[in-house]
Tab-separated table of C-alpha atoms in Angstrom:
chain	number	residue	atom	x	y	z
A	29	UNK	CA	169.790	105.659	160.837
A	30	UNK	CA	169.827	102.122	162.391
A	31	UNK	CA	170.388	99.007	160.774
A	32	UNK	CA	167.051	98.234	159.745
A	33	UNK	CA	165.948	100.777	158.085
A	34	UNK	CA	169.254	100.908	156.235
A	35	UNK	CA	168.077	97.460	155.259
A	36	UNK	CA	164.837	98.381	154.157
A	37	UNK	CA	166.009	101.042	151.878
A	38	UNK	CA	167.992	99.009	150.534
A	39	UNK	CA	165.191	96.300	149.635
A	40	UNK	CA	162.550	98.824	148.594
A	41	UNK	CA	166.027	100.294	146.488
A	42	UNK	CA	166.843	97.224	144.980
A	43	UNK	CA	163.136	96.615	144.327
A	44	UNK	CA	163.038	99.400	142.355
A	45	UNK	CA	165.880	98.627	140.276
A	46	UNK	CA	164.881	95.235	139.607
A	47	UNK	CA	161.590	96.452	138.381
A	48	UNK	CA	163.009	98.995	136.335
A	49	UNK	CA	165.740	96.165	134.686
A	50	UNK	CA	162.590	93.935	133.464
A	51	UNK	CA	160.858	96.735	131.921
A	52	UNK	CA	163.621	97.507	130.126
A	53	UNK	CA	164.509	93.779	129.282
A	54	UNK	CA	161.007	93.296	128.096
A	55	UNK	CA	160.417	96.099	126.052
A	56	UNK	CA	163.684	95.822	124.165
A	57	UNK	CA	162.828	92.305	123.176
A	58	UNK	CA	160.359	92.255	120.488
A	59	UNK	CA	160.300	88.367	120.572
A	60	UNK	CA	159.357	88.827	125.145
A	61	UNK	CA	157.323	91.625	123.720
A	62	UNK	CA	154.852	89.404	121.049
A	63	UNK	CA	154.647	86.640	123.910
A	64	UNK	CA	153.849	88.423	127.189
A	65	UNK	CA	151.575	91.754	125.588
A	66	UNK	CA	150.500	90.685	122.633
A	67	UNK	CA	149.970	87.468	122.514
A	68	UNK	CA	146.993	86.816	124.929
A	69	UNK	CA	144.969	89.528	122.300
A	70	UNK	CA	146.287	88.100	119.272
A	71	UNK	CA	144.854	84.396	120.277
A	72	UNK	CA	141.929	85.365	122.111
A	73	UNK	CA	140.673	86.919	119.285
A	74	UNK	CA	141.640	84.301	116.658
A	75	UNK	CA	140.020	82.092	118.661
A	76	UNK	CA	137.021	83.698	119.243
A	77	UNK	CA	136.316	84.844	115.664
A	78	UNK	CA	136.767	80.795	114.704
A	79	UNK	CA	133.962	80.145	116.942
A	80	UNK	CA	131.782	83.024	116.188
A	81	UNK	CA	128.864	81.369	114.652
A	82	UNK	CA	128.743	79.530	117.726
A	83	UNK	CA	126.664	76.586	116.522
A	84	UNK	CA	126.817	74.643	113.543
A	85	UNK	CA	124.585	75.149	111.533
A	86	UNK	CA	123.038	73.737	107.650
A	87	UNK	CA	125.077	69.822	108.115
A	88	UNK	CA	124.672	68.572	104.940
A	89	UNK	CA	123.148	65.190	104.578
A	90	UNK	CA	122.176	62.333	101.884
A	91	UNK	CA	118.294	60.325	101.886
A	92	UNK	CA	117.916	57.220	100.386
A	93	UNK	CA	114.289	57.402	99.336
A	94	UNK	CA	113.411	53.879	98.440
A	95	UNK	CA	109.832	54.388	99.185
A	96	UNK	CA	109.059	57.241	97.225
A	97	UNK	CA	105.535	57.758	98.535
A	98	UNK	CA	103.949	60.974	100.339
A	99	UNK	CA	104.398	59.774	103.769
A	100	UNK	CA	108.391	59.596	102.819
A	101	UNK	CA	108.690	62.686	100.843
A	102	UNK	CA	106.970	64.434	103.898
A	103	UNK	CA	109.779	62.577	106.537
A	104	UNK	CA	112.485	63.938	104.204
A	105	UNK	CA	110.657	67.630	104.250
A	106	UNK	CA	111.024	67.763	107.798
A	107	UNK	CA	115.099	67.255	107.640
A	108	UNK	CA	114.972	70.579	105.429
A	109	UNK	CA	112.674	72.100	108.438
A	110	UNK	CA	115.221	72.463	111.148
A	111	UNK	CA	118.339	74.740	111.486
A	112	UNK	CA	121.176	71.876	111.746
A	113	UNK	CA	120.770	69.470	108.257
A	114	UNK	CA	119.781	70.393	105.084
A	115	UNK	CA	119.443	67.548	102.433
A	116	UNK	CA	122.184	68.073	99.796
A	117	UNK	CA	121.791	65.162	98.200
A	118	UNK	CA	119.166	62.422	96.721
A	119	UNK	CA	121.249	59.181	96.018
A	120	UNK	CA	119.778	56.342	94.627
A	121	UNK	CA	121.282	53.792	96.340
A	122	UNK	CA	123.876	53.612	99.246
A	123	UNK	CA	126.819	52.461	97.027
A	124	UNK	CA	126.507	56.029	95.894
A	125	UNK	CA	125.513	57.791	99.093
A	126	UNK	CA	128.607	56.165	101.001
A	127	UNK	CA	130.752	57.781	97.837
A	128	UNK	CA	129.321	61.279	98.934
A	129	UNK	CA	130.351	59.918	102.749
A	130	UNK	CA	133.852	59.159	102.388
A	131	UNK	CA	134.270	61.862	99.803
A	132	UNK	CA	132.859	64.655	102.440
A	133	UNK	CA	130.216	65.909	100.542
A	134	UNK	CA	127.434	64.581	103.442
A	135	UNK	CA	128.190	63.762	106.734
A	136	UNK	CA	124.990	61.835	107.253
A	137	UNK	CA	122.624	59.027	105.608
A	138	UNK	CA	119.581	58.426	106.056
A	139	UNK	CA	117.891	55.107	104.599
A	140	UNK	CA	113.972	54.489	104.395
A	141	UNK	CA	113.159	51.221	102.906
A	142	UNK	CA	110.520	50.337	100.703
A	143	UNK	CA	107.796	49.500	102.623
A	144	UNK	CA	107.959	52.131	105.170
A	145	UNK	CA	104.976	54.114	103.731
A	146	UNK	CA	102.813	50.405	104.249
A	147	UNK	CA	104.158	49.697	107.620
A	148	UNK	CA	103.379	53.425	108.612
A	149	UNK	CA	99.991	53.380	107.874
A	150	UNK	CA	99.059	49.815	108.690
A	151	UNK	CA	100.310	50.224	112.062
A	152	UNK	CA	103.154	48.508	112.181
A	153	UNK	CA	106.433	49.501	113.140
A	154	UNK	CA	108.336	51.539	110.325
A	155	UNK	CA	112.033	51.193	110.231
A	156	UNK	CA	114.620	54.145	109.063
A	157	UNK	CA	118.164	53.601	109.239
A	158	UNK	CA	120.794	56.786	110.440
A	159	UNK	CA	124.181	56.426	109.588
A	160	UNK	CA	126.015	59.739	111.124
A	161	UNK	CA	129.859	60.390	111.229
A	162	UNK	CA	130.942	60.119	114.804
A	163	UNK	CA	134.609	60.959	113.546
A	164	UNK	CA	133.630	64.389	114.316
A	165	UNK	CA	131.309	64.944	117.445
A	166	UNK	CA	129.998	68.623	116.322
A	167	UNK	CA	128.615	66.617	113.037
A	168	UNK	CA	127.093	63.690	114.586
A	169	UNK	CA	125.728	65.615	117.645
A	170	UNK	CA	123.541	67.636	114.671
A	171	UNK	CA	122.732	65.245	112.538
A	172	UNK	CA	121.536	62.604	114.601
A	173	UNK	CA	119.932	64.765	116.963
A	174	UNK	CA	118.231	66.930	113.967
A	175	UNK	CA	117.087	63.695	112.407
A	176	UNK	CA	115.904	61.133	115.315
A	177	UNK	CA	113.878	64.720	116.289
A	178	UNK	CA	112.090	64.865	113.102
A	179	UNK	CA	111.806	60.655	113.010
A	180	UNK	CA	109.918	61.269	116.540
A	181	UNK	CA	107.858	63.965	115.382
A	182	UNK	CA	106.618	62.532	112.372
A	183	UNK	CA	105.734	59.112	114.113
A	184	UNK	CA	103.828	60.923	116.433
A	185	UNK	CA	101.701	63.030	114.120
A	186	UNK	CA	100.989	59.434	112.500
A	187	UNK	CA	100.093	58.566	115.779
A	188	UNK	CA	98.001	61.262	116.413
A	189	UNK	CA	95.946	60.910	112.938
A	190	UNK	CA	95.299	57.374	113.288
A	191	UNK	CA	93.741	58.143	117.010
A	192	UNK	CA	91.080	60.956	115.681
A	193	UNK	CA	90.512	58.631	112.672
A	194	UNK	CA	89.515	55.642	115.304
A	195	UNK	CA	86.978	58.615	116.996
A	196	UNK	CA	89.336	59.835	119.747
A	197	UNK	CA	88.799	63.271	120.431
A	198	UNK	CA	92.175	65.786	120.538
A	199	UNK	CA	93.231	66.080	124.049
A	200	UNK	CA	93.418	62.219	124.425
A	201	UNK	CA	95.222	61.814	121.353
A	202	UNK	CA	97.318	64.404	122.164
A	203	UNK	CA	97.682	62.515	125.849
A	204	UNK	CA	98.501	59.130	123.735
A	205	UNK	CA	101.067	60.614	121.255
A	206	UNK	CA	103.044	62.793	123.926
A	207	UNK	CA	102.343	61.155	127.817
A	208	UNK	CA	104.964	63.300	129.016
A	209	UNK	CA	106.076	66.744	127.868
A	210	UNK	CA	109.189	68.129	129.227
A	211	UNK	CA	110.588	71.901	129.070
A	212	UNK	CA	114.190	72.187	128.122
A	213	UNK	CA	116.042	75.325	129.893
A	214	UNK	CA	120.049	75.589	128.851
A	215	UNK	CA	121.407	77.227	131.495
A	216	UNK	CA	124.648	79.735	131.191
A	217	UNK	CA	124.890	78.717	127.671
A	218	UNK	CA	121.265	79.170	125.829
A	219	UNK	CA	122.108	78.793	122.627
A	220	UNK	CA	124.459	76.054	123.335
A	221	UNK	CA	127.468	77.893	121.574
A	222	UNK	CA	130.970	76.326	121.360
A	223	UNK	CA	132.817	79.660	121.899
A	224	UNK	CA	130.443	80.145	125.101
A	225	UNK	CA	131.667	76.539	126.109
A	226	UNK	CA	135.400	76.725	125.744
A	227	UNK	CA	136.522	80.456	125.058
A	228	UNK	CA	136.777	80.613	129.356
A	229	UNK	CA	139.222	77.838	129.329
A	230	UNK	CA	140.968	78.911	126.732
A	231	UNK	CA	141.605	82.164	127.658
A	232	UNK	CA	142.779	80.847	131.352
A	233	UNK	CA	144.809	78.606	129.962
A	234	UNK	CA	146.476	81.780	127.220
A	235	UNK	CA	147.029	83.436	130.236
A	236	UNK	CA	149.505	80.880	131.878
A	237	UNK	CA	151.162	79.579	128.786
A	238	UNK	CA	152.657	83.090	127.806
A	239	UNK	CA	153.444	84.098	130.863
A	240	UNK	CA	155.403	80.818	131.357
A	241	UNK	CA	156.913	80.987	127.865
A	242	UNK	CA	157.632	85.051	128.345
A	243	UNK	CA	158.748	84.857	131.433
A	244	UNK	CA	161.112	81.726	130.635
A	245	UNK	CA	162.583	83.907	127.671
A	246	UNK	CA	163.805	86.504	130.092
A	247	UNK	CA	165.213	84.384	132.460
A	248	UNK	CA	166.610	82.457	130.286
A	249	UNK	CA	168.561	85.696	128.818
A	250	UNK	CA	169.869	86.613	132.052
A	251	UNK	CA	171.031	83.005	132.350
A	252	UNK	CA	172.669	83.066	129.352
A	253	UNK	CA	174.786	86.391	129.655
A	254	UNK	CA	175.223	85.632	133.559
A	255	UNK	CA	173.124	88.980	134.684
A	256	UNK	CA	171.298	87.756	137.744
A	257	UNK	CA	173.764	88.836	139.781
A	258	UNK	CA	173.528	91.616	138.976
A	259	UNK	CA	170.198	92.057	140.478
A	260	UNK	CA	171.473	91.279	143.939
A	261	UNK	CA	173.356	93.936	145.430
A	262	UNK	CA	176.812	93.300	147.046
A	263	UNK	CA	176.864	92.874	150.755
A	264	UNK	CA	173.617	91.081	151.556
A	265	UNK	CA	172.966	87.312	151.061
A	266	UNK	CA	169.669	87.281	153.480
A	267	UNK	CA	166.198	88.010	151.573
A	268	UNK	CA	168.823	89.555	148.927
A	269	UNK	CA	166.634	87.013	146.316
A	270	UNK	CA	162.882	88.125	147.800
A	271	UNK	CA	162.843	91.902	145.967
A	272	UNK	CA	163.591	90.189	142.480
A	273	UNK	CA	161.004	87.614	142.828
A	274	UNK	CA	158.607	90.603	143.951
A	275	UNK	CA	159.959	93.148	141.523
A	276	UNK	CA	159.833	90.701	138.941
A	277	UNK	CA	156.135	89.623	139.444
A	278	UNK	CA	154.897	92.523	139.804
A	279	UNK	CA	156.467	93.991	136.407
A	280	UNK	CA	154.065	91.313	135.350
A	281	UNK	CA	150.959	91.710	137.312
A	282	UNK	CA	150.764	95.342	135.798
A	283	UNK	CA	151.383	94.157	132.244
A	284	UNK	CA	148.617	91.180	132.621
A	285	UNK	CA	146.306	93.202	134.361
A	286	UNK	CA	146.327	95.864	131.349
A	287	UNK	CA	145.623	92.657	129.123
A	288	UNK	CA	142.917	90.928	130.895
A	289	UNK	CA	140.918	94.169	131.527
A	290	UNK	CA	140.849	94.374	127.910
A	291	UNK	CA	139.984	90.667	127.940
A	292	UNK	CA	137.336	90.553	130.130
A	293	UNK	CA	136.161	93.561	129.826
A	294	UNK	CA	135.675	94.674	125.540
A	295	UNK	CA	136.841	91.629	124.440
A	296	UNK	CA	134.029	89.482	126.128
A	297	UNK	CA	131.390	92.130	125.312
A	298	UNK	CA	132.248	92.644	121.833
A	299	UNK	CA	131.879	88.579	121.274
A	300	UNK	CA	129.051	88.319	123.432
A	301	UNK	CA	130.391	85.834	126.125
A	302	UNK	CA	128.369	85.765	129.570
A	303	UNK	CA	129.476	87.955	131.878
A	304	UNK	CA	127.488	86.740	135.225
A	305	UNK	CA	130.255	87.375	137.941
A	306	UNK	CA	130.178	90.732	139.975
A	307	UNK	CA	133.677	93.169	139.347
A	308	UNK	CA	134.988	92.400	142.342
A	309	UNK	CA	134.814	88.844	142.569
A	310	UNK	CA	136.369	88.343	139.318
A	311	UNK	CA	139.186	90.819	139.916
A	312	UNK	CA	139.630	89.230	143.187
A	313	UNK	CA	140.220	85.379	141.626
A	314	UNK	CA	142.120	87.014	138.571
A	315	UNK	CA	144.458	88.376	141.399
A	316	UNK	CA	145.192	85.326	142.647
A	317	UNK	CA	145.376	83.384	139.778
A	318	UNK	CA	147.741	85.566	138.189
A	319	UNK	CA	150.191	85.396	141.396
A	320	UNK	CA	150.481	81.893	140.856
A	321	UNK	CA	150.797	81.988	137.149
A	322	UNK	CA	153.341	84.419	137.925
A	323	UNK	CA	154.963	82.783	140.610
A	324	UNK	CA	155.115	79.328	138.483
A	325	UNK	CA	157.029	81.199	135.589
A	326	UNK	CA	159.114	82.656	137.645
A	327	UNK	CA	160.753	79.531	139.355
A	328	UNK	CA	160.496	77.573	136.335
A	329	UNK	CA	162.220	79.898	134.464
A	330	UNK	CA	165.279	79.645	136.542
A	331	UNK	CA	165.516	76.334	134.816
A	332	UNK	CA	166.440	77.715	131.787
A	333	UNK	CA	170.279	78.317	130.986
A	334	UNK	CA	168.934	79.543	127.067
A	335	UNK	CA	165.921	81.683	126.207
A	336	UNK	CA	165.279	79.135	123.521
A	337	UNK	CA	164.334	76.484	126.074
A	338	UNK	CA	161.281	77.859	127.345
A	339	UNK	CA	159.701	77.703	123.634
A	340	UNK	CA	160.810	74.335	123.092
A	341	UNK	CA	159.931	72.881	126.323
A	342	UNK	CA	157.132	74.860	127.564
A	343	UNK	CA	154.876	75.330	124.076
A	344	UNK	CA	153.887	71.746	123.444
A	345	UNK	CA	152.271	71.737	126.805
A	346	UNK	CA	149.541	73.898	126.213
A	347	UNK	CA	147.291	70.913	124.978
A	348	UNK	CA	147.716	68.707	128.051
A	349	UNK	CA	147.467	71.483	130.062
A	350	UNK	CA	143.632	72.523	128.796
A	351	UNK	CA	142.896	68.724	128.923
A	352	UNK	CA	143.982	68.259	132.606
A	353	UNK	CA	141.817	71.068	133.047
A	354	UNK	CA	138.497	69.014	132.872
A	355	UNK	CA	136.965	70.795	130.215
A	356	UNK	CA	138.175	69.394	126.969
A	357	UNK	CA	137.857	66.159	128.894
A	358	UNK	CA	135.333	65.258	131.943
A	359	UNK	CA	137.321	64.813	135.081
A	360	UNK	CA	135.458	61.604	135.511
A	361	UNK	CA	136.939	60.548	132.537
A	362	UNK	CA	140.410	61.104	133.587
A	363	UNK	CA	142.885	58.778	136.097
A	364	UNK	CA	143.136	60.201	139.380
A	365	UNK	CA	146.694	60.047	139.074
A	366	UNK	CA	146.417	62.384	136.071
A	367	UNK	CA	144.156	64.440	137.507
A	368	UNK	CA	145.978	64.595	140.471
A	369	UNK	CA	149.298	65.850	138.590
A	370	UNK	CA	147.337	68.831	136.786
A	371	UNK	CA	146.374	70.507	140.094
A	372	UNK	CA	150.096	71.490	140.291
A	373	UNK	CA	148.966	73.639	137.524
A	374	UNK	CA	147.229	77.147	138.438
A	375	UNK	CA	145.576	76.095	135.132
A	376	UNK	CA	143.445	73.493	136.477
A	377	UNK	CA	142.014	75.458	139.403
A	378	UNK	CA	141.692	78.921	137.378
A	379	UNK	CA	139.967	77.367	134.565
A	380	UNK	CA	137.220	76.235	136.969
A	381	UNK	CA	136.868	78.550	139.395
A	382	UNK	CA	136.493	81.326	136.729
A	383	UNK	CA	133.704	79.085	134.402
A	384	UNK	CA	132.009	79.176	137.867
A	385	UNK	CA	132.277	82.810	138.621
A	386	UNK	CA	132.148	84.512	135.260
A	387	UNK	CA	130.125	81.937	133.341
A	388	UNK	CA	127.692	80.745	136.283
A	389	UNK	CA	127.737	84.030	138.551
A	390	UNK	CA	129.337	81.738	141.693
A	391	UNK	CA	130.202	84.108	144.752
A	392	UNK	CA	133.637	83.907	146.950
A	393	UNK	CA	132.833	81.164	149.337
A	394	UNK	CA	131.485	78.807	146.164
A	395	UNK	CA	135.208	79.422	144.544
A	396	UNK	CA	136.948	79.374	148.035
A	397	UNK	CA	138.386	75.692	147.405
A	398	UNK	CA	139.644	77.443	143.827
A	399	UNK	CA	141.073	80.806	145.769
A	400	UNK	CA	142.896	78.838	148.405
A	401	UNK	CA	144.694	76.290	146.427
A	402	UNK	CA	145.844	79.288	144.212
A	403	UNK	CA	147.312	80.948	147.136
A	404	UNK	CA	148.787	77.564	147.941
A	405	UNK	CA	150.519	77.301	144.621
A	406	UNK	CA	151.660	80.977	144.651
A	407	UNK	CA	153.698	80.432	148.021
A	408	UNK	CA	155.409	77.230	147.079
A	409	UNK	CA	156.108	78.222	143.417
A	410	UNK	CA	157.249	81.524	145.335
A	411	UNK	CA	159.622	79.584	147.603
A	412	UNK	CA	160.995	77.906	144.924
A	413	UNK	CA	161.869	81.253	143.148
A	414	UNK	CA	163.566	82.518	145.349
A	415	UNK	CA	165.678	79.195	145.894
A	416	UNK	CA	166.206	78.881	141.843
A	417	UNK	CA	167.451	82.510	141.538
A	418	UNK	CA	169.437	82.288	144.541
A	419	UNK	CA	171.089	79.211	142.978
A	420	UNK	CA	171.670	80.904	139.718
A	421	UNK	CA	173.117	83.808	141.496
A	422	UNK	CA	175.691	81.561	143.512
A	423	UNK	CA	176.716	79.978	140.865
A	424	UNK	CA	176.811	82.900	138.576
A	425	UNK	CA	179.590	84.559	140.647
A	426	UNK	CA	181.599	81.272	141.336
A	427	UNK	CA	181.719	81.306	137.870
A	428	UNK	CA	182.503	85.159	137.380
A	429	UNK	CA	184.186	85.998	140.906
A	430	UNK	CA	184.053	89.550	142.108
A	431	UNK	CA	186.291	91.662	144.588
A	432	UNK	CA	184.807	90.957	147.746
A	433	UNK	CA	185.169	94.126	150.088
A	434	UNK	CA	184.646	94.762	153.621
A	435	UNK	CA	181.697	93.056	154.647
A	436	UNK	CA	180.655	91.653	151.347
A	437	UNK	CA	178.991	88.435	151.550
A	438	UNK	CA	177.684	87.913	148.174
A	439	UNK	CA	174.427	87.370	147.379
């Protein structure tokens, strides 16, 4: 048998034992265990039932009816009308509606003076005042939309009636009241649902986080009881670190792609989440995204002398992370430097390229950019694997010394 194939047993051998070593590690640790299996499920699904309902709906809101004529009573009717605000309360006055404010009872006021059943009528501008809480964005986004809609519709059946009354006939009134009439078409998300909105990112962004965390854990274990060496047999120091990275990720690759078919496959069916991208183009990305994810954890991990590290240095970075991302936050919004920094981050190009895939139905060409910076990120973040471990492994054994025998060269 010559030398290389004696070689290549040897890797596909040691291959073989490395991937049997992190099975074992991982499913003796219940802690590895609840981060790396279970954990994607667990908060995929908490966070999906949270945003079931999808939009908010009944915002409750306070009128100040000063006027207290027909024309007001039939404004404050058409608040009730919509989906979005109800009318919880009647105040008399706005010392007591900004009590219900502040004491979250209403998250909206709306004010109509006096006079604005006169000025309605006499054709003269009628003023209402909105006061919405902008504290939180889902609230003001339905109460001022709900109400300026029903404000507009109302002045414009006014409109409308004082036209005929003047002896217009319909379709000019209708051509005074409403000059332009548009169509509204929400595309990928029709109903305009949260979860639709940010369940993609946040399951991307899952998918990184515990497999950094899990994968730190382990590595940090083997740090801490000095058992990378034992990974690398004696004898060999060249490519003696490439069949643990390998063996490693791909211990990995078959527990996440167990997970994520379950993810993206019942999960997003039985919570209704669009599911425009063809099969192949979406196991395709997910490939690659999870070879960097996995590639990332890996070399980071060899950071890690503890196994507590990893949770206290890696857990507080899953809110940046979804940020940097540019959905949380427009990218436009953020400094280029910033923005810059989370492309290190498989993160950053997952989360968009699968939006665009499985959200939008993109192809492989229209994701290329998102494919080939992943690849990018999976080599370097592989290179530097293979560096850390081989570090760890040096100075694991100048630490703990072995017998060196003919032809050993240590790892």
């Amino acid at each position: 048998m010559s030398r290389f194939t004696k070689q290549t047993a040897s890797y596909w051998k040691q291959l073989g034992s490395v991937v049997r070593n992190e099975f074992r590690t991982i499913f003796k640790d219940g802690g590895v265990m609840l981060i790396l299996i279970f954990a994607l499920i667990i908060y995929a699904t908490a966070y999906s039932l949270a945003y079931g309902s999808q939009v908010l709906r009944n915002v409750p809101i306070g009128v100040v009816d000063e006027c207290r004529t027909p024309p007001s009573r039939s404004l404050i009717d058409t608040f009730n009308a919509g989906p979005n605000t109800y009318v919880a309360y009647n105040p008399t006055s706005m010392e007591e509606a900004k009590e219900l404010f502040y004491g979250r009872k209403i998250y909206g006021v709306v004010y109509i003076p006096s006079d604005y059943g006169e000025k309605l009528y006499g054709g003269e501008q009628a003023n209402v005042a909105i006061y919405a809480d902008a504290s939180y964005f889902l609230m003001y986004r339905q109460v001022f939309q709900e109400v300026v809609t029903s404000i507009g519709k109302t002045g414009a059946m006014v409109e409308f009636q004082r036209l005929i009354a003047k002896g217009a006939n319909i379709p000019q009134a209708q051509a005074t009241t409403q000059p332009v009439i548009y169509q509204s078409h929400n595309l990928f998300n029709p109903y305009l649902g949260y979860g639709t909105f940010v369940m993609p990112a946040i399951i991307m962004v899952i998918i990184q986080q515990t497999m950094l965390i899990g994968i730190g854990m382990i590595g940090g274990t083997w740090r801490e009881f000095g058992l990378y060496r034992k990974l690398c047999p004696a004898g060999r120091r060249r490519m003696s670190t490439l069949p643990i990275v390998l063996g490693r990720g791909l211990v990995y690759a078959l527990i996440y792609a167990v997970t994520c078919t379950y993810i993206l496959g019942l999960h997003y069916r039985l919570f209704h989440f669009p599911m425009n991208g063809a099969t192949g183009v979406v196991m395709l990305f997910m490939a690659a995204y999870l070879a960097a994810c996995i590639a990332m954890g890996i070399a980071v991990s060899t950071l890690f002398r503890y196994r507590e590290n990893s949770l206290l240095l890696l857990l507080w970075t899953s809110i940046p992370v979804l940020m940097l991302s540019g959905v949380s936050y427009p990218r436009q919004g953020i400094p280029d430097w910033l923005f810059n920094l989370g492309q290190l981050f498989p993160s950053s190009h997952g989360v968009n390229g699968f939006i665009r895939i499985q959200t939008m139905g993109a192809s492989i060409p229209e994701v290329f950019a998102e494919i080939k910076w992943l690849i990018i990120l999976t080599v370097v973040y592989g290179g530097l694997a293979c560096i850390g471990i081989h570090q760890v492994i040096g100075r694991e054994q100048r630490e703990h010394p072995v017998r060196k025998e003919n032809g050993d060269e240590g790892c």
